[in-house]
Coordinates of C-alpha atoms and ligand atoms in Angstrom, one line a residue:
M162 CA -23.1 -17.7 43.0
N163 CA -20.7 -14.7 44.1
N164 CA -22.1 -11.1 42.2
Y165 CA -19.1 -10.5 40.5
F166 CA -20.9 -12.9 37.7
E167 CA -23.2 -10.4 37.7
Y168 CA -21.8 -7.4 37.1
I169 CA -19.6 -9.4 34.1
E170 CA -22.8 -10.2 33.1
S171 CA -24.5 -7.3 32.7
N172 CA -21.8 -5.0 31.8
K173 CA -20.0 -7.1 28.7
N174 CA -21.0 -4.9 26.0
K175 CA -19.1 -2.0 28.2
F176 CA -16.6 -3.5 28.8
L177 CA -15.8 -4.8 24.7
E178 CA -16.5 -0.9 24.5
E179 CA -13.9 0.3 26.7
L180 CA -11.7 -3.0 25.1
I181 CA -11.8 -1.0 21.5
E182 CA -10.3 2.1 22.3
F183 CA -7.3 0.7 24.2
L184 CA -6.8 -1.6 20.9
K185 CA -7.4 1.3 18.9
I186 CA -4.0 3.3 20.3
P187 CA -1.0 1.8 18.3
S188 CA 1.2 1.5 20.1
I189 CA 3.7 -0.5 18.5
S190 CA 7.3 -1.1 20.7
S191 CA 9.8 -1.8 18.3
D192 CA 9.0 1.5 16.1
T193 CA 10.5 4.6 17.4
S194 CA 7.4 6.1 15.2
Y195 CA 5.3 5.2 17.7
N196 CA 6.4 6.9 20.5
S197 CA 4.1 9.2 21.4
D198 CA 1.1 6.0 21.3
I199 CA 2.7 4.3 23.9
I200 CA 2.7 7.5 26.4
K201 CA -0.9 7.2 25.1
C202 CA -1.2 4.4 25.9
A203 CA 0.1 4.2 29.1
D204 CA -1.3 6.9 30.5
W205 CA -5.0 5.4 29.5
L206 CA -4.5 2.6 31.0
V207 CA -4.2 4.5 34.2
E208 CA -6.8 6.7 34.0
H209 CA -9.0 3.5 33.2
L210 CA -7.4 1.8 36.4
Q211 CA -8.0 4.7 38.4
K212 CA -11.5 5.2 37.4
I213 CA -12.4 1.4 38.3
G214 CA -11.1 2.8 41.8
L215 CA -7.3 1.4 41.3
K216 CA -6.3 4.9 43.1
N217 CA -2.5 3.7 43.4
S218 CA -1.8 3.6 39.5
K219 CA 0.9 5.7 38.4
I220 CA 3.5 6.1 35.5
I221 CA 7.0 4.3 36.0
Q222 CA 9.9 5.8 34.2
T223 CA 12.2 3.6 32.7
K224 CA 15.3 3.8 29.7
G225 CA 13.4 3.0 27.4
H226 CA 8.6 2.6 27.5
P227 CA 7.3 3.2 30.5
I228 CA 5.7 0.9 32.5
V229 CA 2.4 1.2 34.0
F230 CA 2.2 0.2 37.9
S231 CA -0.5 -0.1 40.4
E232 CA -1.5 -1.9 44.1
W233 CA -4.5 -2.6 46.5
L234 CA -2.9 -3.5 49.4
E235 CA -5.7 -3.4 51.4
A236 CA -7.0 -7.0 52.2
G237 CA -4.2 -7.1 55.3
S238 CA -1.4 -9.4 55.0
D239 CA -2.5 -12.7 56.4
K240 CA -3.8 -12.5 52.4
P241 CA -1.8 -13.3 49.8
T242 CA -0.6 -11.2 47.0
V243 CA -1.0 -11.2 43.4
L244 CA 1.0 -9.8 40.9
I245 CA -0.9 -9.4 37.9
Y246 CA 1.7 -8.9 34.8
G247 CA 0.7 -8.3 31.5
H248 CA 1.9 -6.2 28.5
Y249 CA 0.4 -3.0 26.8
D250 CA 3.0 -3.1 23.7
V251 CA 2.3 -4.6 19.9
Q252 CA 3.6 -6.4 17.0
P253 CA 4.1 -4.0 14.2
V254 CA 1.3 -4.6 12.0
D255 CA 3.0 -5.4 8.1
P256 CA 2.2 -6.4 5.6
L257 CA -0.9 -4.3 6.5
E258 CA -2.2 -4.9 2.7
L259 CA -3.0 -8.7 4.9
W260 CA -5.8 -7.6 6.7
E261 CA -8.9 -7.3 6.5
S262 CA -9.6 -4.5 8.2
H263 CA -7.8 -2.1 10.1
P264 CA -5.4 -3.3 12.4
F265 CA -6.4 -0.2 14.8
Q266 CA -10.0 0.0 14.0
P267 CA -11.4 -2.9 15.5
E268 CA -13.7 -5.0 14.2
I269 CA -16.2 -7.7 15.4
R270 CA -16.4 -10.4 13.1
N271 CA -18.1 -14.7 13.9
G272 CA -17.9 -14.0 17.4
K273 CA -14.5 -12.3 17.2
I274 CA -12.6 -8.8 17.9
F275 CA -9.8 -8.1 15.5
A276 CA -7.4 -5.1 15.5
R277 CA -4.0 -5.8 16.1
G278 CA -3.5 -6.6 20.3
T279 CA -6.5 -8.5 20.5
A280 CA -4.7 -11.5 21.7
D281 CA -1.1 -10.3 22.5
D282 CA -2.1 -8.4 25.0
K283 CA -4.9 -6.2 25.4
G284 CA -7.4 -8.2 25.3
Q285 CA -5.7 -11.2 27.9
L286 CA -4.4 -8.0 30.0
F287 CA -7.8 -6.6 30.0
T288 CA -9.3 -10.0 31.9
H289 CA -7.8 -9.2 34.7
I290 CA -8.6 -5.4 34.9
K291 CA -12.1 -5.9 34.0
A292 CA -12.1 -8.9 36.8
I293 CA -10.9 -6.0 39.4
E294 CA -13.3 -3.8 38.1
S295 CA -16.0 -6.7 39.1
Y296 CA -15.3 -7.6 42.4
L297 CA -14.1 -3.8 43.3
R298 CA -18.5 -2.9 42.8
T299 CA -20.0 -5.7 44.2
N300 CA -17.8 -6.3 47.4
S301 CA -16.0 -2.6 47.6
Q302 CA -12.8 -4.2 48.1
L303 CA -11.0 -7.1 46.2
P304 CA -10.3 -10.2 47.9
C305 CA -6.6 -10.5 48.3
N306 CA -4.0 -7.5 47.8
V307 CA -3.1 -6.9 44.0
K308 CA -0.2 -6.0 42.3
L309 CA 0.0 -4.4 38.6
L310 CA 2.9 -4.9 36.6
I311 CA 2.0 -3.8 32.7
E312 CA 4.9 -2.9 30.4
G313 CA 5.4 -1.4 26.9
E314 CA 8.7 -3.3 25.7
E315 CA 7.1 -6.9 25.8
E316 CA 7.5 -7.4 21.7
A317 CA 10.4 -6.0 22.1
G318 CA 12.8 -8.1 24.9
S319 CA 11.9 -6.5 28.0
S320 CA 14.9 -5.2 27.9
H321 CA 14.5 -2.4 30.8
L322 CA 12.1 -4.6 32.7
E323 CA 14.6 -6.5 34.0
E324 CA 16.5 -3.8 35.2
F325 CA 13.1 -2.6 36.9
I326 CA 12.4 -5.6 39.3
L327 CA 16.2 -6.4 39.9
E328 CA 15.9 -2.8 41.9
N329 CA 12.7 -2.6 43.1
Q330 CA 11.9 -6.1 44.5
D331 CA 10.0 -5.0 47.6
L332 CA 7.8 -2.7 46.1
L333 CA 7.1 -5.4 43.6
K334 CA 7.5 -8.4 46.3
C335 CA 4.5 -11.4 46.0
D336 CA 3.2 -14.4 46.5
I337 CA 2.2 -15.1 43.0
A338 CA 2.9 -13.9 39.0
L339 CA -0.5 -14.5 37.7
I340 CA 0.0 -13.7 33.4
S341 CA -2.5 -14.3 31.2
D342 CA -0.5 -14.0 27.2
T343 CA -0.5 -17.5 26.3
E344 CA -3.4 -19.5 24.4
W345 CA -5.3 -23.3 24.5
F346 CA -3.7 -26.2 23.0
A347 CA -7.6 -25.9 20.5
E348 CA -10.8 -24.3 20.7
G349 CA -13.2 -25.0 23.6
M350 CA -10.2 -26.5 25.6
P351 CA -8.6 -24.0 28.7
T352 CA -5.8 -24.7 29.3
I353 CA -3.3 -23.7 31.5
C354 CA 0.4 -23.1 30.3
Y355 CA 3.2 -24.6 32.4
G356 CA 6.6 -24.2 30.2
L357 CA 8.0 -21.3 27.6
R358 CA 10.9 -21.1 25.6
G359 CA 13.4 -18.4 26.1
I360 CA 15.3 -16.9 23.8
S361 CA 18.3 -15.3 22.3
F362 CA 17.9 -13.0 19.3
F363 CA 20.7 -11.4 17.6
E364 CA 22.0 -9.7 14.7
I365 CA 24.7 -10.8 12.6
T366 CA 26.7 -7.3 9.2
M367 CA 28.4 -8.8 7.0
T368 CA 30.7 -6.4 4.5
G369 CA 32.6 -6.1 2.4
P370 CA 33.7 -4.3 -0.8
N371 CA 32.8 -0.5 0.0
R372 CA 30.0 -0.6 -2.7
D373 CA 27.6 -2.6 -4.5
L374 CA 29.9 -3.6 -8.0
H375 CA 28.4 -5.0 -11.5
S376 CA 28.6 -8.2 -10.8
G377 CA 29.7 -8.8 -14.4
S378 CA 33.2 -6.9 -13.8
F379 CA 33.9 -7.5 -10.0
G380 CA 31.9 -11.4 -9.7
G381 CA 34.3 -13.7 -8.9
A382 CA 36.8 -11.2 -7.8
V383 CA 35.6 -9.9 -4.8
D384 CA 33.8 -12.3 -2.4
N385 CA 29.9 -11.0 -2.1
P386 CA 28.9 -10.9 1.6
A387 CA 25.2 -12.1 0.6
N388 CA 26.7 -15.1 0.0
A389 CA 29.4 -15.4 2.6
L390 CA 26.5 -15.1 5.3
C391 CA 24.2 -17.8 3.5
K392 CA 27.6 -20.1 4.4
L393 CA 27.7 -19.2 7.6
I394 CA 24.2 -19.9 8.2
S395 CA 24.1 -22.7 7.0
K396 CA 26.6 -24.0 8.5
L397 CA 24.9 -23.3 11.7
K398 CA 22.6 -26.6 11.5
D399 CA 23.5 -30.0 10.5
E400 CA 21.7 -32.4 8.2
Y401 CA 19.5 -33.7 11.3
G402 CA 18.6 -30.6 12.1
R403 CA 20.6 -30.0 15.3
I404 CA 22.7 -26.7 16.2
T405 CA 26.0 -27.3 15.6
I406 CA 27.2 -24.6 17.8
P407 CA 29.8 -25.9 20.3
G408 CA 27.9 -27.0 23.6
F409 CA 24.7 -25.3 23.0
Y410 CA 23.1 -28.6 23.4
D411 CA 24.8 -29.2 27.3
D412 CA 22.0 -27.5 29.6
V413 CA 19.1 -29.3 27.5
L414 CA 16.5 -30.8 30.1
E415 CA 15.7 -33.8 28.4
L416 CA 11.7 -34.4 28.6
T417 CA 10.8 -37.1 30.4
G418 CA 9.2 -41.0 29.1
Q419 CA 6.1 -39.5 31.2
E420 CA 6.2 -36.0 29.2
R421 CA 6.1 -37.2 26.1
M422 CA 3.1 -39.7 26.9
E423 CA 1.3 -36.8 27.9
F424 CA 2.0 -35.1 24.9
K425 CA 0.9 -37.7 23.1
K426 CA -2.5 -37.6 24.6
L427 CA -2.7 -34.3 23.5
P428 CA -5.8 -33.8 19.9
F429 CA -3.5 -32.7 17.6
N430 CA -3.9 -33.4 13.8
I431 CA -0.5 -33.8 11.5
K432 CA -3.2 -33.1 8.5
H433 CA -5.0 -30.5 10.3
Y434 CA -1.5 -29.1 10.8
K435 CA 0.4 -29.3 7.6
Q436 CA -2.7 -28.8 6.1
D437 CA -3.7 -25.2 7.9
L438 CA 0.0 -24.1 7.4
G439 CA 0.1 -24.9 3.6
I440 CA 3.4 -26.9 3.9
K441 CA 3.5 -29.7 1.9
E442 CA 6.1 -31.3 5.0
V443 CA 7.0 -31.0 8.6
Y444 CA 11.0 -30.2 9.7
G445 CA 12.5 -30.3 12.7
E446 CA 15.7 -32.5 14.8
L447 CA 15.3 -36.0 14.2
G448 CA 13.4 -38.0 16.7
Y449 CA 11.2 -35.5 17.9
S450 CA 7.7 -34.9 17.6
T451 CA 6.0 -31.6 16.2
L452 CA 5.3 -30.7 19.7
E453 CA 8.0 -31.9 21.5
R454 CA 10.4 -29.6 18.5
V455 CA 8.2 -26.6 19.2
W456 CA 7.6 -27.0 23.6
A457 CA 11.2 -29.1 24.7
R458 CA 13.3 -28.6 22.0
P459 CA 15.1 -25.6 20.8
S460 CA 15.9 -23.8 17.6
L461 CA 17.7 -21.8 15.4
D462 CA 16.1 -19.3 12.7
I463 CA 16.3 -16.4 10.4
N464 CA 14.2 -13.6 11.4
G465 CA 14.6 -11.5 8.6
I466 CA 17.6 -11.4 6.2
I467 CA 18.4 -7.9 4.1
S468 CA 21.4 -8.0 1.4
G469 CA 21.5 -6.8 -2.6
Y470 CA 18.6 -5.4 -4.9
T471 CA 15.2 -6.8 -3.7
G472 CA 13.5 -4.4 -6.7
E473 CA 10.9 -5.7 -10.0
G474 CA 13.1 -7.5 -12.1
A475 CA 16.5 -8.2 -12.2
K476 CA 19.8 -6.0 -11.2
T477 CA 23.6 -7.4 -12.2
V478 CA 24.5 -6.2 -8.5
L479 CA 27.4 -7.8 -5.7
P480 CA 26.3 -5.8 -2.9
S481 CA 27.9 -4.5 -0.1
K482 CA 27.0 -5.5 2.9
A483 CA 24.1 -8.5 3.8
T484 CA 22.5 -8.8 7.2
A485 CA 20.9 -11.1 9.8
K486 CA 18.4 -11.2 12.0
I487 CA 18.6 -15.1 14.0
S488 CA 16.7 -15.8 16.8
M489 CA 17.0 -18.8 19.0
R490 CA 14.1 -20.1 21.0
L491 CA 15.6 -22.4 24.6
V492 CA 14.6 -24.6 26.5
P493 CA 15.0 -25.6 30.1
N494 CA 18.2 -25.4 31.5
Q495 CA 19.9 -23.5 29.0
K496 CA 20.5 -19.8 30.2
A497 CA 20.0 -17.0 27.6
S498 CA 23.6 -15.8 28.3
D499 CA 25.6 -18.7 27.4
I500 CA 24.0 -19.5 24.3
A501 CA 25.3 -15.6 23.4
K502 CA 28.8 -16.3 24.8
K503 CA 28.9 -19.7 23.0
T504 CA 27.5 -18.5 19.8
E505 CA 29.0 -15.6 19.3
K506 CA 32.5 -17.2 19.8
Y507 CA 31.9 -20.0 17.2
L508 CA 30.3 -17.3 14.9
R509 CA 33.7 -15.7 15.0
T510 CA 35.9 -19.1 13.8
L511 CA 33.2 -19.2 10.6
I512 CA 34.1 -15.8 9.5
P513 CA 36.0 -16.0 6.1
P514 CA 38.7 -13.6 5.7
T515 CA 37.6 -11.4 3.1
V516 CA 34.3 -9.7 4.8
K517 CA 33.8 -7.7 8.3
V518 CA 31.6 -8.7 10.0
E519 CA 29.6 -7.3 12.9
I520 CA 27.4 -9.0 15.6
K521 CA 24.8 -7.5 18.2
F522 CA 23.1 -9.3 20.7
L523 CA 19.8 -7.4 20.7
H524 CA 18.3 -9.6 23.4
G525 CA 17.9 -12.5 25.7
G526 CA 15.0 -14.6 28.6
N527 CA 15.5 -17.3 30.0
P528 CA 12.7 -20.6 29.1
V529 CA 11.0 -21.4 32.3
L530 CA 9.3 -24.6 33.8
V531 CA 6.7 -24.5 36.1
P532 CA 5.7 -27.4 38.6
I533 CA 2.6 -28.2 38.0
N534 CA 1.2 -29.8 41.2
S535 CA 0.8 -26.5 43.3
R536 CA -1.2 -24.8 45.0
E537 CA -2.2 -21.7 43.0
I538 CA -1.6 -24.2 39.6
K539 CA -4.8 -26.0 40.8
T540 CA -6.3 -22.7 41.9
A541 CA -5.7 -22.1 38.7
V542 CA -7.0 -24.9 37.0
N543 CA -10.7 -24.8 38.8
A544 CA -10.9 -21.2 38.3
L545 CA -10.6 -22.0 33.9
Q546 CA -13.2 -25.5 34.8
K547 CA -15.5 -22.9 36.6
A548 CA -15.5 -20.3 34.1
F549 CA -15.5 -22.1 30.8
N550 CA -17.5 -25.5 32.6
K551 CA -14.7 -27.1 30.2
D552 CA -11.8 -29.9 31.7
V553 CA -8.6 -27.8 31.5
V554 CA -5.5 -29.6 29.6
F555 CA -1.8 -28.6 30.1
M556 CA 0.7 -27.6 27.1
R557 CA 3.9 -25.9 27.1
E558 CA 4.2 -22.9 25.0
G559 CA 7.0 -22.5 22.0
G560 CA 7.1 -19.1 22.5
S561 CA 8.5 -16.7 24.9
I562 CA 7.3 -14.6 27.6
P563 CA 10.9 -13.3 28.8
I564 CA 10.5 -11.8 32.5
T565 CA 8.8 -14.9 33.8
E566 CA 11.7 -15.9 34.5
I567 CA 12.7 -13.1 37.0
F568 CA 10.0 -14.3 38.5
Q569 CA 10.8 -16.9 39.2
N570 CA 13.9 -16.6 40.4
V571 CA 14.0 -13.1 41.4
L572 CA 11.0 -12.3 42.9
K573 CA 10.4 -16.0 43.5
A574 CA 6.7 -15.6 42.5
P575 CA 5.4 -19.4 42.0
P576 CA 3.8 -18.2 37.7
V577 CA 0.5 -19.0 36.6
L578 CA 0.1 -19.0 32.6
M579 CA -3.4 -19.3 32.6
G580 CA -4.1 -17.0 28.9
F581 CA -6.7 -17.1 26.7
G582 CA -5.9 -17.4 23.3
L583 CA -7.0 -19.4 20.8
P584 CA -4.4 -21.2 18.3
D585 CA -6.2 -18.9 15.0
D586 CA -5.6 -15.5 16.8
N587 CA -2.9 -15.0 14.0
V588 CA -0.8 -13.5 16.8
H589 CA 2.3 -10.9 15.5
S590 CA 0.4 -12.0 12.1
P591 CA -2.8 -9.8 10.0
N592 CA -6.0 -10.1 11.0
E593 CA -5.3 -11.1 14.7
S594 CA -8.2 -11.6 16.6
F595 CA -9.9 -12.4 20.3
S596 CA -12.6 -14.5 20.7
L597 CA -15.3 -12.3 22.7
E598 CA -16.3 -16.3 24.4
N599 CA -12.7 -16.1 26.1
F600 CA -12.5 -12.9 26.8
Y601 CA -15.7 -12.9 28.7
G602 CA -14.6 -15.9 30.5
G603 CA -11.5 -14.8 31.2
I604 CA -12.5 -12.3 33.1
K605 CA -14.8 -14.3 35.4
S606 CA -11.5 -16.7 35.6
S607 CA -9.6 -13.9 37.2
A608 CA -12.3 -13.3 39.8
I609 CA -12.8 -16.3 40.2
F610 CA -8.5 -17.2 41.0
L611 CA -8.4 -14.1 43.1
D612 CA -11.5 -15.2 45.0
E613 CA -10.4 -18.7 45.8
I614 CA -6.5 -18.5 46.5
S615 CA -8.0 -16.0 49.0
K616 CA -9.7 -18.5 51.5
Ligands
BES241 N1 2.2 -14.0 24.2 C1 3.6 -14.2 22.9 C2 4.0 -15.5 23.9 C3 3.6 -16.5 23.3 C4 3.9 -17.3 21.5 C5 2.6 -17.0 23.3 C6 2.9 -17.5 20.9 C7 2.0 -18.3 23.1 C8 1.6 -18.0 22.2 C9 4.6 -12.9 23.5 O1 4.0 -11.2 23.6 C10 5.7 -13.0 22.4 O2 5.7 -12.7 21.4 N2 6.8 -13.1 23.2 C11 8.2 -12.2 22.5 C12 8.8 -12.5 23.3 C13 9.9 -12.1 22.4 C14 10.1 -10.5 21.5 C15 11.3 -11.7 23.5 C16 8.4 -13.9 21.8 O3 7.9 -14.8 21.6 O4 9.0 -13.6 19.8
ZN242 ZN1 4.0 -11.3 21.7

């Protein structure tokens, strides 16, 4: 057994304390009032990377939040270069009252650490940082070349990272992109993710009269933008759960019979799923199972809708404005830019003459499918098996990590999605957590991966 295992075993408490420090910084990327915490978090990371021996670690400014970049290239050109990607930004915390402990005062309960960003993605990212530390401390060098690319805008759509990568392809040149920002199929089932959905996110605002009106004096005579918006949104899907935007399904890659069979082999229990979510029935596109719907079929959902009076009791008012935030999840081989064009074109045909409309596309990202027979995927499977002493399964993911497709198609670096989250980690929800067993096992997996990919 390699001596980095011993280092990991004997430094578990130190690793956890450092992770807690990292988690205490409220690096919420989508809310500008946290901008100074974003900077604090990026600075903390650079200092931490330097402390563990990565001297070439620095902040790179963008038009948005800063990127943290680091490289260790002393393994030489005959060894592979692994680019490790992660994000230090986190989602907002509301509704705050539903948290059992404060989102930025991490607490350990039942073998899990609770705080915003534990699983998504600070805890997962930290597995690699601690693996590098363990390797450097015990071998005084790394087995391969390593670059770290850590962004502060993933939860806000990675808007500036793509541009940075396009302009810095030499700096980022690598053989593999290693990413830990996904989850396992279930507890005790180490998982490699081989597919991510893409996304297209837009906001649509309808404006009617120039002020809120009395709904008695004007109702029935002036179009209500909230009604008009609901009517428009209801036209975006048909009764079979299919999206009605013309050409929307043109590039959708159908599932193969083989893949559908593989999905069916996974221990998915629809009864538990419904119970866990407190829903009476599942919903979705006719002809597809729940896993197929989430992993391999596109979707369209309102993420937020704002209009009129929402306070206590009744107020008879006809609102002057209504806004909806809508995301579409995309699947291979749909392209976010193409879908945005088709969506806008269709929306324009649905606008009634009674309201003014503004449509804003906030961000987009392409879907990803990773071939699973490659050497790097086999290495990841092997690393997980060794670290957790369990068999490894494959799954796709309904969520998005927009930059993954850029690694694949621009840097030509095959992505390895070796995540350590669990389905009940509550990412993006109150009481987000990360299993400590997976944290420590993740550190081992990362160290083994770097070791074995270099052989
Ligand atoms: N870590 C998630 C992606 C993910 C979600 C993996 C669920 C596994 C399960 C990532 O940080 C994320 O949330 N991405 C955003 C991207 C979006 C803002 C462009 C997402 O999917 O909503
Ligand atoms: Zn996330």
